[in-house]
PDB file of C-alpha atoms and ligand atoms in Angstrom:
ATOM      1  CA  MET A   1      20.970   1.967   6.472  1.00 56.00           C
ATOM      2  CA  ASP A   2      19.313   4.658   4.349  1.00 76.00           C
ATOM      3  CA  ASN A   3      16.038   4.964   6.305  1.00 88.00           C
ATOM      4  CA  LEU A   4      13.033   6.508   4.667  1.00 93.00           C
ATOM      5  CA  LEU A   5      10.622   5.983   7.543  1.00 95.00           C
ATOM      6  CA  GLU A   6      11.122   5.470  11.232  1.00 96.00           C
ATOM      7  CA  ILE A   7       8.121   4.461  13.343  1.00 96.00           C
ATOM      8  CA  LYS A   8       8.930   4.775  17.029  1.00 96.00           C
ATOM      9  CA  ASN A   9       6.716   3.312  19.732  1.00 97.00           C
ATOM     10  CA  VAL A  10       3.527   4.496  18.022  1.00 97.00           C
ATOM     11  CA  PHE A  11       0.132   4.270  19.698  1.00 97.00           C
ATOM     12  CA  SER A  12      -2.954   5.250  17.695  1.00 96.00           C
ATOM     13  CA  GLY A  13      -6.614   4.459  17.559  1.00 95.00           C
ATOM     14  CA  TYR A  14     -10.099   5.859  17.692  1.00 95.00           C
ATOM     15  CA  ASN A  15     -11.660   8.276  20.186  1.00 92.00           C
ATOM     16  CA  LYS A  16      -8.320   8.431  22.012  1.00 88.00           C
ATOM     17  CA  LYS A  17      -8.452   4.658  22.702  1.00 93.00           C
ATOM     18  CA  PRO A  18      -5.357   2.904  21.351  1.00 95.00           C
ATOM     19  CA  VAL A  19      -5.779   0.091  18.838  1.00 96.00           C
ATOM     20  CA  ILE A  20      -2.125   0.216  17.762  1.00 97.00           C
ATOM     21  CA  LYS A  21      -0.044  -0.291  20.888  1.00 96.00           C
ATOM     22  CA  GLY A  22       3.603   0.642  20.826  1.00 97.00           C
ATOM     23  CA  ILE A  23       4.631  -0.302  17.306  1.00 97.00           C
ATOM     24  CA  SER A  24       8.219   0.434  16.125  1.00 97.00           C
ATOM     25  CA  PHE A  25       9.905  -0.441  12.845  1.00 97.00           C
ATOM     26  CA  GLU A  26      12.080   1.188  10.227  1.00 96.00           C
ATOM     27  CA  VAL A  27      11.735   1.192   6.462  1.00 96.00           C
ATOM     28  CA  ALA A  28      14.770   1.532   4.231  1.00 96.00           C
ATOM     29  CA  LYS A  29      14.615   3.183   0.845  1.00 95.00           C
ATOM     30  CA  GLY A  30      13.796   0.631  -1.881  1.00 95.00           C
ATOM     31  CA  GLU A  31      12.001  -1.873   0.322  1.00 97.00           C
ATOM     32  CA  PHE A  32       8.778  -3.658  -0.551  1.00 98.00           C
ATOM     33  CA  ILE A  33       7.079  -4.319   2.743  1.00 98.00           C
ATOM     34  CA  GLY A  34       3.875  -6.322   3.375  1.00 97.00           C
ATOM     35  CA  LEU A  35       1.746  -5.541   6.408  1.00 97.00           C
ATOM     36  CA  ILE A  36      -0.086  -8.746   7.302  1.00 97.00           C
ATOM     37  CA  GLY A  37      -2.201 -10.077  10.157  1.00 97.00           C
ATOM     38  CA  PRO A  38      -5.649 -11.453  10.841  1.00 96.00           C
ATOM     39  CA  ASN A  39      -8.824  -9.402  10.599  1.00 94.00           C
ATOM     40  CA  GLY A  40      -8.944  -6.784  13.337  1.00 95.00           C
ATOM     41  CA  ALA A  41      -5.145  -6.959  13.912  1.00 96.00           C
ATOM     42  CA  GLY A  42      -4.816  -3.214  13.296  1.00 95.00           C
ATOM     43  CA  LYS A  43      -3.389  -3.200   9.724  1.00 94.00           C
ATOM     44  CA  SER A  44      -5.798  -0.557   8.441  1.00 92.00           C
ATOM     45  CA  THR A  45      -5.467   1.461  11.631  1.00 93.00           C
ATOM     46  CA  LEU A  46      -1.663   1.537  11.264  1.00 93.00           C
ATOM     47  CA  PHE A  47      -2.097   2.424   7.628  1.00 90.00           C
ATOM     48  CA  LYS A  48      -4.445   5.298   8.493  1.00 90.00           C
ATOM     49  CA  THR A  49      -1.927   6.476  11.044  1.00 91.00           C
ATOM     50  CA  LEU A  50       0.928   6.485   8.540  1.00 88.00           C
ATOM     51  CA  ASN A  51      -1.110   8.371   5.991  1.00 85.00           C
ATOM     52  CA  GLY A  52      -2.148  11.005   8.527  1.00 83.00           C
ATOM     53  CA  ILE A  53      -5.876  10.204   8.756  1.00 85.00           C
ATOM     54  CA  LEU A  54      -5.591   9.156  12.389  1.00 90.00           C
ATOM     55  CA  PRO A  55      -3.660  11.116  14.921  1.00 90.00           C
ATOM     56  CA  ILE A  56      -0.694   9.585  16.737  1.00 94.00           C
ATOM     57  CA  LEU A  57      -1.599   9.321  20.442  1.00 95.00           C
ATOM     58  CA  LYS A  58       1.949   8.569  21.481  1.00 95.00           C
ATOM     59  CA  GLY A  59       5.282   7.939  19.747  1.00 96.00           C
ATOM     60  CA  GLU A  60       6.780   9.413  16.602  1.00 94.00           C
ATOM     61  CA  VAL A  61       6.979   8.879  12.882  1.00 94.00           C
ATOM     62  CA  TYR A  62       9.944  10.340  10.956  1.00 93.00           C
ATOM     63  CA  TYR A  63      10.233  10.662   7.228  1.00 93.00           C
ATOM     64  CA  GLN A  64      13.886  11.018   6.222  1.00 92.00           C
ATOM     65  CA  GLY A  65      14.623  12.303   9.700  1.00 89.00           C
ATOM     66  CA  ALA A  66      11.806  14.943   9.737  1.00 90.00           C
ATOM     67  CA  ASP A  67       8.636  14.682  11.817  1.00 91.00           C
ATOM     68  CA  LEU A  68       6.020  13.400   9.395  1.00 88.00           C
ATOM     69  CA  THR A  69       3.144  15.047  11.219  1.00 86.00           C
ATOM     70  CA  LYS A  70       4.714  18.479  10.674  1.00 87.00           C
ATOM     71  CA  MET A  71       5.162  18.131   6.898  1.00 86.00           C
ATOM     72  CA  ASN A  72       2.821  20.307   4.821  1.00 83.00           C
ATOM     73  CA  LEU A  73       0.238  18.488   2.726  1.00 79.00           C
ATOM     74  CA  ASN A  74       1.630  19.285  -0.747  1.00 79.00           C
ATOM     75  CA  GLU A  75       5.099  18.406   0.260  1.00 81.00           C
ATOM     76  CA  ARG A  76       3.838  15.204   1.737  1.00 82.00           C
ATOM     77  CA  ALA A  77       1.818  14.298  -1.351  1.00 80.00           C
ATOM     78  CA  ARG A  78       4.859  14.737  -3.597  1.00 81.00           C
ATOM     79  CA  ARG A  79       6.692  12.150  -1.478  1.00 88.00           C
ATOM     80  CA  ILE A  80       4.035   9.754  -0.269  1.00 89.00           C
ATOM     81  CA  ALA A  81       1.092   8.460  -2.345  1.00 88.00           C
ATOM     82  CA  VAL A  82      -1.674   6.661  -0.585  1.00 86.00           C
ATOM     83  CA  LEU A  83      -3.976   4.049  -2.039  1.00 82.00           C
ATOM     84  CA  PRO A  84      -6.911   3.479   0.252  1.00 74.00           C
ATOM     85  CA  GLN A  85      -9.200   0.443   0.154  1.00 73.00           C
ATOM     86  CA  VAL A  86     -11.520   0.592  -2.824  1.00 66.00           C
ATOM     87  CA  PHE A  87     -14.458   2.755  -2.068  1.00 66.00           C
ATOM     88  CA  LYS A  88     -17.631   3.506  -3.953  1.00 65.00           C
ATOM     89  CA  VAL A  89     -16.986   6.547  -6.093  1.00 67.00           C
ATOM     90  CA  GLN A  90     -19.916   8.916  -6.525  1.00 72.00           C
ATOM     91  CA  PHE A  91     -18.528  11.473  -8.942  1.00 74.00           C
ATOM     92  CA  SER A  92     -18.520  11.031 -12.639  1.00 82.00           C
ATOM     93  CA  TYR A  93     -15.000  11.781 -13.873  1.00 90.00           C
ATOM     94  CA  THR A  94     -13.659   9.746 -16.687  1.00 93.00           C
ATOM     95  CA  VAL A  95     -10.811   7.355 -15.869  1.00 93.00           C
ATOM     96  CA  GLU A  96      -8.276   9.675 -17.527  1.00 93.00           C
ATOM     97  CA  GLU A  97      -9.590  12.807 -15.745  1.00 91.00           C
ATOM     98  CA  PHE A  98      -9.446  10.990 -12.437  1.00 90.00           C
ATOM     99  CA  ILE A  99      -5.878   9.882 -12.965  1.00 93.00           C
ATOM    100  CA  PHE A 100      -4.953  13.481 -13.853  1.00 89.00           C
ATOM    101  CA  LEU A 101      -6.089  14.481 -10.377  1.00 87.00           C
ATOM    102  CA  GLY A 102      -3.057  12.601  -9.023  1.00 85.00           C
ATOM    103  CA  ARG A 103      -0.881  15.407 -10.598  1.00 83.00           C
ATOM    104  CA  PHE A 104      -2.324  18.085  -8.328  1.00 75.00           C
ATOM    105  CA  PRO A 105       0.581  18.183  -5.912  1.00 71.00           C
ATOM    106  CA  TYR A 106       2.684  19.329  -8.881  1.00 68.00           C
ATOM    107  CA  SER A 107       0.278  21.922 -10.328  1.00 68.00           C
ATOM    108  CA  GLU A 108       0.476  25.565  -9.563  1.00 64.00           C
ATOM    109  CA  ARG A 109      -2.779  27.305  -8.811  1.00 57.00           C
ATOM    110  CA  PHE A 110      -4.858  28.304 -11.912  1.00 53.00           C
ATOM    111  CA  ARG A 111      -2.450  26.546 -14.208  1.00 62.00           C
ATOM    112  CA  CYS A 112      -3.405  23.891 -16.771  1.00 69.00           C
ATOM    113  CA  PHE A 113      -1.734  20.551 -16.753  1.00 71.00           C
ATOM    114  CA  SER A 114       1.740  20.510 -18.451  1.00 79.00           C
ATOM    115  CA  LYS A 115       3.233  18.289 -21.123  1.00 82.00           C
ATOM    116  CA  LYS A 116       5.027  16.416 -18.360  1.00 84.00           C
ATOM    117  CA  ASP A 117       1.736  15.810 -16.553  1.00 84.00           C
ATOM    118  CA  GLU A 118       0.282  14.322 -19.787  1.00 89.00           C
ATOM    119  CA  THR A 119       3.302  12.100 -20.407  1.00 91.00           C
ATOM    120  CA  VAL A 120       3.191  10.716 -16.866  1.00 90.00           C
ATOM    121  CA  VAL A 121      -0.566  10.086 -17.058  1.00 93.00           C
ATOM    122  CA  CYS A 122      -0.229   8.317 -20.491  1.00 93.00           C
ATOM    123  CA  LYS A 123       2.584   6.115 -19.198  1.00 91.00           C
ATOM    124  CA  SER A 124       0.545   5.136 -16.150  1.00 91.00           C
ATOM    125  CA  ILE A 125      -2.535   4.298 -18.330  1.00 94.00           C
ATOM    126  CA  GLU A 126      -0.306   2.062 -20.451  1.00 92.00           C
ATOM    127  CA  MET A 127       1.382   0.391 -17.559  1.00 87.00           C
ATOM    128  CA  LEU A 128      -1.937  -0.627 -16.023  1.00 88.00           C
ATOM    129  CA  SER A 129      -3.465  -1.510 -19.424  1.00 89.00           C
ATOM    130  CA  LEU A 130      -6.276   1.039 -18.998  1.00 94.00           C
ATOM    131  CA  GLN A 131      -6.308   2.237 -22.626  1.00 95.00           C
ATOM    132  CA  LYS A 132      -9.635   0.634 -23.410  1.00 95.00           C
ATOM    133  CA  ILE A 133     -11.418   2.212 -20.412  1.00 95.00           C
ATOM    134  CA  ARG A 134      -9.697   5.614 -20.337  1.00 94.00           C
ATOM    135  CA  ASN A 135     -12.907   7.418 -21.382  1.00 94.00           C
ATOM    136  CA  ARG A 136     -15.281   5.448 -19.162  1.00 94.00           C
ATOM    137  CA  LYS A 137     -16.875   7.070 -16.127  1.00 93.00           C
ATOM    138  CA  ILE A 138     -15.241   5.855 -12.949  1.00 90.00           C
ATOM    139  CA  ASN A 139     -18.558   5.444 -11.116  1.00 88.00           C
ATOM    140  CA  GLU A 140     -19.466   2.795 -13.705  1.00 89.00           C
ATOM    141  CA  LEU A 141     -16.414   0.607 -13.295  1.00 88.00           C
ATOM    142  CA  SER A 142     -16.159  -2.820 -11.654  1.00 84.00           C
ATOM    143  CA  GLY A 143     -14.307  -3.028  -8.328  1.00 80.00           C
ATOM    144  CA  GLY A 144     -11.259  -4.531 -10.069  1.00 81.00           C
ATOM    145  CA  GLU A 145     -11.136  -1.872 -12.773  1.00 86.00           C
ATOM    146  CA  LEU A 146     -11.444   0.821 -10.149  1.00 87.00           C
ATOM    147  CA  GLN A 147      -8.635  -0.729  -8.160  1.00 85.00           C
ATOM    148  CA  LYS A 148      -6.322  -0.459 -11.159  1.00 87.00           C
ATOM    149  CA  VAL A 149      -7.367   3.160 -11.745  1.00 91.00           C
ATOM    150  CA  LEU A 150      -6.530   4.004  -8.091  1.00 89.00           C
ATOM    151  CA  VAL A 151      -3.106   2.489  -8.534  1.00 89.00           C
ATOM    152  CA  ALA A 152      -2.586   4.479 -11.743  1.00 92.00           C
ATOM    153  CA  GLN A 153      -3.602   7.648  -9.946  1.00 91.00           C
ATOM    154  CA  ALA A 154      -1.080   6.909  -7.122  1.00 89.00           C
ATOM    155  CA  PHE A 155       1.682   6.329  -9.645  1.00 89.00           C
ATOM    156  CA  VAL A 156       1.275   9.695 -11.391  1.00 91.00           C
ATOM    157  CA  GLN A 157       2.040  11.359  -8.106  1.00 88.00           C
ATOM    158  CA  GLU A 158       5.600  10.025  -8.697  1.00 87.00           C
ATOM    159  CA  PRO A 159       6.008   9.385  -4.973  1.00 90.00           C
ATOM    160  CA  GLU A 160       9.077   8.098  -3.136  1.00 93.00           C
ATOM    161  CA  LEU A 161       6.883   6.016  -0.914  1.00 94.00           C
ATOM    162  CA  LEU A 162       3.680   4.295  -1.906  1.00 94.00           C
ATOM    163  CA  LEU A 163       1.254   3.156   0.839  1.00 93.00           C
ATOM    164  CA  LEU A 164      -1.429   0.686  -0.294  1.00 92.00           C
ATOM    165  CA  ASP A 165      -4.318  -0.855   1.622  1.00 89.00           C
ATOM    166  CA  GLU A 166      -5.177  -4.210   0.046  1.00 88.00           C
ATOM    167  CA  PRO A 167      -4.504  -3.262  -3.575  1.00 86.00           C
ATOM    168  CA  THR A 168      -5.641  -6.609  -4.940  1.00 86.00           C
ATOM    169  CA  SER A 169      -8.731  -7.381  -2.896  1.00 82.00           C
ATOM    170  CA  HIS A 170     -11.174  -7.031  -5.797  1.00 78.00           C
ATOM    171  CA  LEU A 171      -9.036  -8.707  -8.453  1.00 84.00           C
ATOM    172  CA  ASP A 172      -9.010 -12.153 -10.003  1.00 88.00           C
ATOM    173  CA  ILE A 173      -5.578 -13.929  -9.961  1.00 90.00           C
ATOM    174  CA  GLY A 174      -4.605 -12.423 -13.365  1.00 88.00           C
ATOM    175  CA  GLY A 175      -5.437  -8.946 -12.113  1.00 85.00           C
ATOM    176  CA  GLN A 176      -3.583  -9.627  -8.825  1.00 90.00           C
ATOM    177  CA  VAL A 177      -0.435 -10.596 -10.594  1.00 90.00           C
ATOM    178  CA  GLU A 178      -0.700  -7.631 -12.995  1.00 86.00           C
ATOM    179  CA  ILE A 179      -0.913  -5.147 -10.103  1.00 88.00           C
ATOM    180  CA  MET A 180       1.790  -6.836  -8.077  1.00 92.00           C
ATOM    181  CA  ASN A 181       4.131  -7.057 -11.067  1.00 91.00           C
ATOM    182  CA  THR A 182       3.563  -3.403 -11.823  1.00 88.00           C
ATOM    183  CA  LEU A 183       4.339  -2.589  -8.184  1.00 92.00           C
ATOM    184  CA  ARG A 184       7.462  -4.714  -8.398  1.00 94.00           C
ATOM    185  CA  ASP A 185       8.614  -2.875 -11.556  1.00 91.00           C
ATOM    186  CA  PHE A 186       8.191   0.478  -9.849  1.00 89.00           C
ATOM    187  CA  ASN A 187       9.875  -0.873  -6.721  1.00 95.00           C
ATOM    188  CA  GLU A 188      12.842  -2.064  -8.782  1.00 95.00           C
ATOM    189  CA  ASN A 189      13.064   1.466 -10.139  1.00 89.00           C
ATOM    190  CA  GLY A 190      13.461   2.918  -6.665  1.00 91.00           C
ATOM    191  CA  LEU A 191       9.902   3.290  -5.285  1.00 93.00           C
ATOM    192  CA  THR A 192       9.507   2.147  -1.688  1.00 96.00           C
ATOM    193  CA  VAL A 193       6.298   0.277  -1.160  1.00 96.00           C
ATOM    194  CA  ILE A 194       4.386  -0.600   2.030  1.00 96.00           C
ATOM    195  CA  SER A 195       1.253  -2.551   1.436  1.00 95.00           C
ATOM    196  CA  VAL A 196      -1.453  -4.120   3.593  1.00 94.00           C
ATOM    197  CA  LEU A 197      -1.949  -7.495   2.040  1.00 94.00           C
ATOM    198  CA  HIS A 198      -4.620 -10.024   2.964  1.00 90.00           C
ATOM    199  CA  ASP A 199      -3.164 -12.840   0.898  1.00 94.00           C
ATOM    200  CA  LEU A 200      -0.148 -14.273   2.639  1.00 96.00           C
ATOM    201  CA  ASN A 201       1.133 -16.026  -0.475  1.00 96.00           C
ATOM    202  CA  LEU A 202       1.088 -12.826  -2.558  1.00 95.00           C
ATOM    203  CA  ALA A 203       2.822 -11.032   0.330  1.00 97.00           C
ATOM    204  CA  SER A 204       5.461 -13.735   0.621  1.00 97.00           C
ATOM    205  CA  GLU A 205       6.047 -13.844  -3.170  1.00 97.00           C
ATOM    206  CA  TYR A 206       6.499 -10.115  -3.724  1.00 97.00           C
ATOM    207  CA  CYS A 207       7.689  -8.488  -0.461  1.00 97.00           C
ATOM    208  CA  ASN A 208      11.257  -8.468   0.760  1.00 97.00           C
ATOM    209  CA  ARG A 209       9.982  -8.017   4.299  1.00 98.00           C
ATOM    210  CA  LEU A 210       6.801  -8.879   6.121  1.00 98.00           C
ATOM    211  CA  ILE A 211       5.483  -7.235   9.292  1.00 98.00           C
ATOM    212  CA  LEU A 212       2.993  -9.394  11.136  1.00 98.00           C
ATOM    213  CA  LEU A 213       0.519  -7.651  13.425  1.00 98.00           C
ATOM    214  CA  ASN A 214      -1.948  -9.053  15.896  1.00 97.00           C
ATOM    215  CA  ASN A 215      -4.062  -7.279  18.568  1.00 97.00           C
ATOM    216  CA  GLY A 216      -2.446  -3.992  17.636  1.00 97.00           C
ATOM    217  CA  GLU A 217       1.052  -5.241  18.340  1.00 98.00           C
ATOM    218  CA  LEU A 218       3.944  -6.141  16.116  1.00 98.00           C
ATOM    219  CA  ILE A 219       4.443  -9.866  16.422  1.00 97.00           C
ATOM    220  CA  LYS A 220       7.244 -10.455  13.884  1.00 98.00           C
ATOM    221  CA  ASN A 221       9.230  -8.345  11.484  1.00 98.00           C
ATOM    222  CA  GLY A 222      11.444 -10.212   9.084  1.00 97.00           C
ATOM    223  CA  THR A 223      11.946 -11.864   5.670  1.00 97.00           C
ATOM    224  CA  PRO A 224       9.088 -13.978   4.275  1.00 97.00           C
ATOM    225  CA  GLN A 225      11.130 -17.094   5.338  1.00 97.00           C
ATOM    226  CA  GLU A 226      11.270 -15.744   8.929  1.00 97.00           C
ATOM    227  CA  VAL A 227       7.634 -14.688   9.152  1.00 98.00           C
ATOM    228  CA  MET A 228       6.016 -17.539   7.285  1.00 97.00           C
ATOM    229  CA  ASP A 229       6.738 -19.933  10.115  1.00 96.00           C
ATOM    230  CA  TYR A 230       3.964 -22.503  10.493  1.00 96.00           C
ATOM    231  CA  GLN A 231       3.818 -22.278  14.295  1.00 96.00           C
ATOM    232  CA  LEU A 232       3.689 -18.518  14.277  1.00 97.00           C
ATOM    233  CA  ILE A 233       1.023 -18.417  11.563  1.00 97.00           C
ATOM    234  CA  GLU A 234      -1.093 -21.048  13.265  1.00 96.00           C
ATOM    235  CA  GLN A 235      -0.901 -19.235  16.574  1.00 96.00           C
ATOM    236  CA  VAL A 236      -1.829 -15.895  15.143  1.00 97.00           C
ATOM    237  CA  TYR A 237      -4.460 -16.907  12.540  1.00 96.00           C
ATOM    238  CA  LYS A 238      -5.925 -19.836  14.496  1.00 95.00           C
ATOM    239  CA  ALA A 239      -5.805 -22.116  11.495  1.00 94.00           C
ATOM    240  CA  ARG A 240      -3.749 -25.166  10.670  1.00 95.00           C
ATOM    241  CA  VAL A 241      -1.340 -24.596   7.837  1.00 96.00           C
ATOM    242  CA  VAL A 242       1.515 -26.243   5.893  1.00 97.00           C
ATOM    243  CA  ILE A 243       4.315 -24.029   4.659  1.00 97.00           C
ATOM    244  CA  LYS A 244       6.218 -25.130   1.555  1.00 96.00           C
ATOM    245  CA  GLU A 245       8.726 -23.520  -0.751  1.00 96.00           C
ATOM    246  CA  ASN A 246       7.802 -22.385  -4.231  1.00 95.00           C
ATOM    247  CA  PRO A 247      10.261 -24.308  -6.400  1.00 95.00           C
ATOM    248  CA  TYR A 248      10.533 -21.447  -8.900  1.00 94.00           C
ATOM    249  CA  SER A 249      10.866 -18.405  -6.678  1.00 94.00           C
ATOM    250  CA  ASN A 250      12.158 -20.173  -3.545  1.00 95.00           C
ATOM    251  CA  LYS A 251       9.658 -18.132  -1.530  1.00 96.00           C
ATOM    252  CA  PRO A 252       7.554 -19.782   1.168  1.00 97.00           C
ATOM    253  CA  PHE A 253       3.865 -20.420   0.447  1.00 96.00           C
ATOM    254  CA  LEU A 254       1.040 -21.625   2.608  1.00 96.00           C
ATOM    255  CA  ILE A 255      -1.657 -24.190   2.233  1.00 95.00           C
ATOM    256  CA  LEU A 256      -4.471 -24.898   4.672  1.00 94.00           C
ATOM    257  CA  TYR A 257      -5.342 -28.288   6.077  1.00 88.00           C
ATOM    258  CA  ASN A 258      -7.973 -29.443   8.532  1.00 76.00           C
TER     259      ASN A 258
HETATM  260  P1  ADP B 301      -7.371  -4.943  10.183  1.00 50.57           P
HETATM  261  O1  ADP B 301      -7.181  -3.893   9.101  1.00 50.57           O
HETATM  262  O2  ADP B 301      -6.149  -5.625  10.574  1.00 50.57           O
HETATM  263  O3  ADP B 301      -8.525  -5.904   9.813  1.00 50.57           O
HETATM  264  P2  ADP B 301      -8.411  -2.727  11.721  1.00 50.57           P
HETATM  265  O4  ADP B 301      -7.319  -1.755  11.832  1.00 50.57           O
HETATM  266  O5  ADP B 301      -9.490  -2.342  10.688  1.00 50.57           O
HETATM  267  O6  ADP B 301      -7.901  -4.171  11.458  1.00 50.57           O
HETATM  268  O7  ADP B 301      -9.137  -2.808  13.120  1.00 50.57           O
HETATM  269  C1  ADP B 301      -8.420  -2.961  14.328  1.00 50.57           C
HETATM  270  C2  ADP B 301      -9.358  -2.706  15.507  1.00 50.57           C
HETATM  271  O8  ADP B 301      -9.816  -1.356  15.458  1.00 50.57           O
HETATM  272  C3  ADP B 301     -10.644  -3.580  15.465  1.00 50.57           C
HETATM  273  O9  ADP B 301     -10.838  -4.012  16.820  1.00 50.57           O
HETATM  274  C4  ADP B 301     -11.695  -2.665  15.030  1.00 50.57           C
HETATM  275  O10 ADP B 301     -12.928  -3.007  15.574  1.00 50.57           O
HETATM  276  C5  ADP B 301     -11.216  -1.300  15.490  1.00 50.57           C
HETATM  277  N1  ADP B 301     -11.701  -0.202  14.614  1.00 50.57           N
HETATM  278  C6  ADP B 301     -11.513  -0.154  13.270  1.00 50.57           C
HETATM  279  N2  ADP B 301     -12.037   0.978  12.770  1.00 50.57           N
HETATM  280  C7  ADP B 301     -12.640   1.587  13.833  1.00 50.57           C
HETATM  281  C8  ADP B 301     -13.382   2.825  13.961  1.00 50.57           C
HETATM  282  N3  ADP B 301     -13.582   3.648  12.899  1.00 50.57           N
HETATM  283  N4  ADP B 301     -13.802   3.170  15.216  1.00 50.57           N
HETATM  284  C9  ADP B 301     -13.562   2.381  16.247  1.00 50.57           C
HETATM  285  N5  ADP B 301     -12.845   1.209  16.229  1.00 50.57           N
HETATM  286  C10 ADP B 301     -12.397   0.846  15.021  1.00 50.57           C
END
């Protein structure tokens, strides 16, 4: 298997107290992985560990065989793009200017953006249908609009691996499908994606593999069919569910019942 990422017995957390407790899994090139689990399971903590915000207390993370923690920042940014949870933006860049910032890992010091930078930014604006808001200030956007702009900024980094923390949390169903379809298009063109997803049905529909966390531990790592098991989901989420199969995609989906 052509592994991009190897996570080996990783412990991480806050103030040296582990929240993530001994998680191991591998990610092959070209996968689309959903990190799922109830609130407080440790999804964001694992995400922050993979993107280097939180230190690894124990264990190792390898990127194409090299220790990820030893990679220099620019080198890392050209390979891995990170999309954090939507945050309130204070500065007043326009959408287009903000997306251009994603090209920084490619720019040399004191050099203007190149033709290539412009082409990549224009393509990304088109793919996410941001033409109408390209000149708006990003601190005046709705949560959903900002979410799309953040995705566009991550794309222009032209990464090999894209890490996303709940990329659809502020979007209506049309917006959710638009973002997920765009991610799928990029994934089909070779981008590896790991995304924290709150919505189990979106995760099941789009991801080739799901990793279910609970209490900082990996509970199940497998295909949507393997992970969307009603007993497992009921046990972890403490809710009664029915799992059915989508007749069009043949992917499992979940409905609640009392
Ligand atoms: P999830 O993303 O799955 O909802 P989190 O990773 O945010 O879960 O949280 C996992 C655990 O880590 C929770 O018990 C939470 O209280 C704790 N935690 C999250 N952020 C912090 C922080 N900044 N400082 C201390 N504990 C935190």
